[in-house]
Amino acid sequence: MLRKKRLLGVLLVCALVLTPGILAYARIDGSQESEKLYMTGDREAEAFVRVIIKKDGAGADAAMNPDTKYAFESDLSKENASTLFEENSKKVAAALNNPNARTVTIAEGAYQLLKDFTDSYLEVYLTKTMPDLDKYYNLSSNARRENERLAEAFAYQTALAKSNKVKSVDSTLNIIEVTPVTDHVDEILFYLQRTLHTDQGDENGGTWFLAHVADTTDGHKLLKLWIQDYAYEMMQNKLTKNYCSKNVELSKDILAQDILNDIDTNYKNNLKGPAESINEPGDKSK
């Protein structure tokens, strides 16, 4: 029953997301700050999010301590993927159901980090190879390293699941909420619209992300990323069960090979068809 409620909730969120899109308008004002207006839902409602991209400040004090472990960080083996999905989906729903026009501010470095990250994330559709997201993460703790492997594995699996060839990708990064959670760390909710130009026509879609971004001595970096997709939750459970709980290293090469093996196994099982199902008699001609 709980699973059914969760599914209905996500379908409602998806239905809202797929209403006439989030339109972006940009301008540069005299102070050299960038503004983007994101129109959400019905134009007549005039509900929008105005995003101000501010220049980064200078100074060594404007940086997190890499040894700090925050409450929102957990190793995969200590995290309940279903609970996390429920909690973060509520944040997405709250943003969608907020009828008030509002302004959010994001540091230029944080915005550029997310822009570069999403470009690399979508590039996997073109390369069909396991991505390397090291440069976007602060990898000073095990929780952050595991979260990176989860994001890489999910992106790779999603790209390989497509049977058609993606020739190019267009995307728009829509910042919806920026919430300071502690010194030098923001929780950023964003929606990534994308169009895959394939050999079988264009495919439009979008995905919600929730990122914790830190201002570090090495620039802005990801501490944690969450993606609103049941396949992401399933991947998290898989990595926890097959790797973390058995103290097996989350190696990129091993993860990539396991994903390839799973896809190959599923393909062969589909070729067998219902006639060779284990639930059917082995010999029907007698």
Short mmCIF file of C-alpha atoms in Angstrom, two decimals, residues 3 10 51 60-61 65 80 92 97 102 107-108 116 122 132 135 139 151 166 171 174 190 199 212 214-215 260 271:
data_model
loop_
_atom_site.label_atom_id
_atom_site.label_comp_id
_atom_site.label_asym_id
_atom_site.label_seq_id
_atom_site.Cartn_x
_atom_site.Cartn_y
_atom_site.Cartn_z
CA ARG A 3 4.59 1.63 -2.37
CA VAL A 10 5.62 10.58 -8.04
CA VAL A 51 17.49 33.44 -10.02
CA ALA A 60 40.31 32.01 2.72
CA ASP A 61 37.60 32.08 5.38
CA ASN A 65 36.64 22.36 6.32
CA ASN A 80 17.64 4.13 3.69
CA VAL A 92 10.19 18.70 -5.06
CA ASN A 97 3.08 23.65 -5.34
CA ARG A 102 10.21 34.43 -5.46
CA ALA A 107 26.96 31.89 -6.16
CA GLU A 108 28.49 32.09 -9.62
CA ASP A 116 29.46 21.78 -16.00
CA LEU A 122 24.33 14.18 -20.24
CA ASP A 132 34.29 10.26 -14.49
CA LYS A 135 36.40 16.91 -10.63
CA LEU A 139 36.07 13.44 -2.17
CA ALA A 151 25.70 9.03 -9.67
CA VAL A 166 21.92 9.82 -29.47
CA SER A 171 19.72 21.09 -22.03
CA ASN A 174 16.65 25.48 -13.97
CA PHE A 190 17.15 22.14 -9.71
CA ASP A 199 18.59 8.76 -35.08
CA HIS A 212 24.56 19.81 -1.59
CA ALA A 214 30.14 23.43 -0.74
CA ASP A 215 32.41 26.42 -1.15
CA LEU A 260 26.99 -4.42 -18.86
CA LEU A 271 14.96 -13.27 -26.25
#
